[in-house]
């Protein structure tokens, strides 16, 4: 199949605007607005035979749907993408990765197994080195998703801002390093969370064959507190980054311009809490402390989540 002609400069500008609008709608959880923008993207990209670009935008949207607890809606769209694309392509493989994650969030483990098997059986990545890096990336991503899923399965509680502030004062008074803070976060995780990560890792490993089973790293153990803390921060960041960091974000404007530590702390803490309401005040305080110690700009640069499609263009998936 021949490549479609390049988009004109005007079309490129239009695409850039629509992509920004799509992210904005997703950040606001405005599903109707996002669907309207996707319709515009479809008109722009499908009419110019840029089907792959359109499917990529659908996958971006689906990833954001999963991150905002709309996995069932994501699966419906992903089913369409996977049926319209060749099983030999990365876009098809990526659609099944997201489907496996969505099914995991819905606790549909049989469907998770089917999808992750298709991911690993895909021949879209043939180079052995890149395939190993890809498998490691999948393992890390599954660990991050398992943390959120496990923590969300608990009973919700109300945010206690006063307690978070008190815990945060304790963290800063002890002058802990980021490594120590992350280790403390990992240590606070319940044993059942570690078990859940291990179980899903085993399910994924069962879908690999031969030497590739060894390519999937073992899950973090209970004594690897720093790694667990880092995984949780990555997972939280995947869900809060747009709200805290995107240039048009109201939260970032508040943090950047008011110069009020209390307001900044409350803004960050609330966004962490809304992502995983089961987290205790101490854990939320520790996560907030890591962000504050780095500064919002450095944090936003360091923890900007990598969308699934970006992996194919990276020299390394790690």
PDB file of N, CA and C in Angstrom, residues 21 26 47 51 73 81 94 125 133 156 194 217 223-224 253 297 304 307:
ATOM      1  N   UNK A  21      -6.906  20.250  21.344  1.00  0.00           N
ATOM      2  CA  UNK A  21      -8.293  20.293  21.823  1.00  0.00           C
ATOM      3  C   UNK A  21      -8.732  18.940  22.371  1.00  0.00           C
ATOM      4  N   UNK A  26     -10.099  15.651  27.087  1.00  0.00           N
ATOM      5  CA  UNK A  26      -9.835  14.473  27.916  1.00  0.00           C
ATOM      6  C   UNK A  26      -9.467  14.876  29.339  1.00  0.00           C
ATOM      7  N   UNK A  47     -10.139  11.525   5.082  1.00  0.00           N
ATOM      8  CA  UNK A  47     -10.352  12.093   3.747  1.00  0.00           C
ATOM      9  C   UNK A  47      -9.048  12.298   2.986  1.00  0.00           C
ATOM     10  N   UNK A  51      -5.027   7.080   7.418  1.00  0.00           N
ATOM     11  CA  UNK A  51      -5.760   6.214   8.340  1.00  0.00           C
ATOM     12  C   UNK A  51      -4.954   5.913   9.601  1.00  0.00           C
ATOM     13  N   UNK A  73     -15.564   1.835  27.666  1.00  0.00           N
ATOM     14  CA  UNK A  73     -15.690   2.643  26.452  1.00  0.00           C
ATOM     15  C   UNK A  73     -14.450   2.493  25.578  1.00  0.00           C
ATOM     16  N   UNK A  81     -10.435  -0.588  16.103  1.00  0.00           N
ATOM     17  CA  UNK A  81      -9.080  -0.368  15.578  1.00  0.00           C
ATOM     18  C   UNK A  81      -8.409  -1.699  15.253  1.00  0.00           C
ATOM     19  N   UNK A  94      -0.432  -2.409  19.412  1.00  0.00           N
ATOM     20  CA  UNK A  94      -0.679  -1.409  20.451  1.00  0.00           C
ATOM     21  C   UNK A  94      -2.141  -1.389  20.885  1.00  0.00           C
ATOM     22  N   UNK A 125       7.247  -6.594  15.830  1.00  0.00           N
ATOM     23  CA  UNK A 125       8.629  -6.282  16.212  1.00  0.00           C
ATOM     24  C   UNK A 125       9.453  -7.543  15.997  1.00  0.00           C
ATOM     25  N   UNK A 133      13.394  -5.219  24.731  1.00  0.00           N
ATOM     26  CA  UNK A 133      13.095  -3.928  25.353  1.00  0.00           C
ATOM     27  C   UNK A 133      11.586  -3.717  25.453  1.00  0.00           C
ATOM     28  N   UNK A 156     -13.222   3.627  49.481  1.00  0.00           N
ATOM     29  CA  UNK A 156     -12.800   5.018  49.405  1.00  0.00           C
ATOM     30  C   UNK A 156     -12.980   5.709  50.760  1.00  0.00           C
ATOM     31  N   UNK A 194       1.308  -6.183  46.416  1.00  0.00           N
ATOM     32  CA  UNK A 194       2.502  -6.866  45.905  1.00  0.00           C
ATOM     33  C   UNK A 194       2.105  -8.210  45.291  1.00  0.00           C
ATOM     34  N   UNK A 217      11.025  -9.077  33.160  1.00  0.00           N
ATOM     35  CA  UNK A 217      11.645  -8.995  34.489  1.00  0.00           C
ATOM     36  C   UNK A 217      10.684  -9.461  35.580  1.00  0.00           C
ATOM     37  N   UNK A 223      10.667  -6.204  49.492  1.00  0.00           N
ATOM     38  CA  UNK A 223      11.822  -5.491  50.042  1.00  0.00           C
ATOM     39  C   UNK A 223      12.416  -4.473  49.060  1.00  0.00           C
ATOM     40  N   UNK A 224      11.819  -4.347  47.877  1.00  0.00           N
ATOM     41  CA  UNK A 224      12.285  -3.354  46.900  1.00  0.00           C
ATOM     42  C   UNK A 224      11.395  -2.112  46.999  1.00  0.00           C
ATOM     43  N   UNK A 253      -1.420  26.739  36.570  1.00  0.00           N
ATOM     44  CA  UNK A 253      -1.487  28.200  36.688  1.00  0.00           C
ATOM     45  C   UNK A 253      -1.534  28.610  38.161  1.00  0.00           C
ATOM     46  N   UNK A 297       7.919  22.450  37.570  1.00  0.00           N
ATOM     47  CA  UNK A 297       8.425  22.406  36.190  1.00  0.00           C
ATOM     48  C   UNK A 297       9.331  21.199  35.960  1.00  0.00           C
ATOM     49  N   UNK A 304       6.657  13.266  32.698  1.00  0.00           N
ATOM     50  CA  UNK A 304       5.679  13.302  31.616  1.00  0.00           C
ATOM     51  C   UNK A 304       5.481  11.882  31.097  1.00  0.00           C
ATOM     52  N   UNK A 307       3.275   8.095  26.020  1.00  0.00           N
ATOM     53  CA  UNK A 307       2.154   7.402  25.406  1.00  0.00           C
ATOM     54  C   UNK A 307       2.652   6.143  24.706  1.00  0.00           C
TER      55      UNK A 307
END
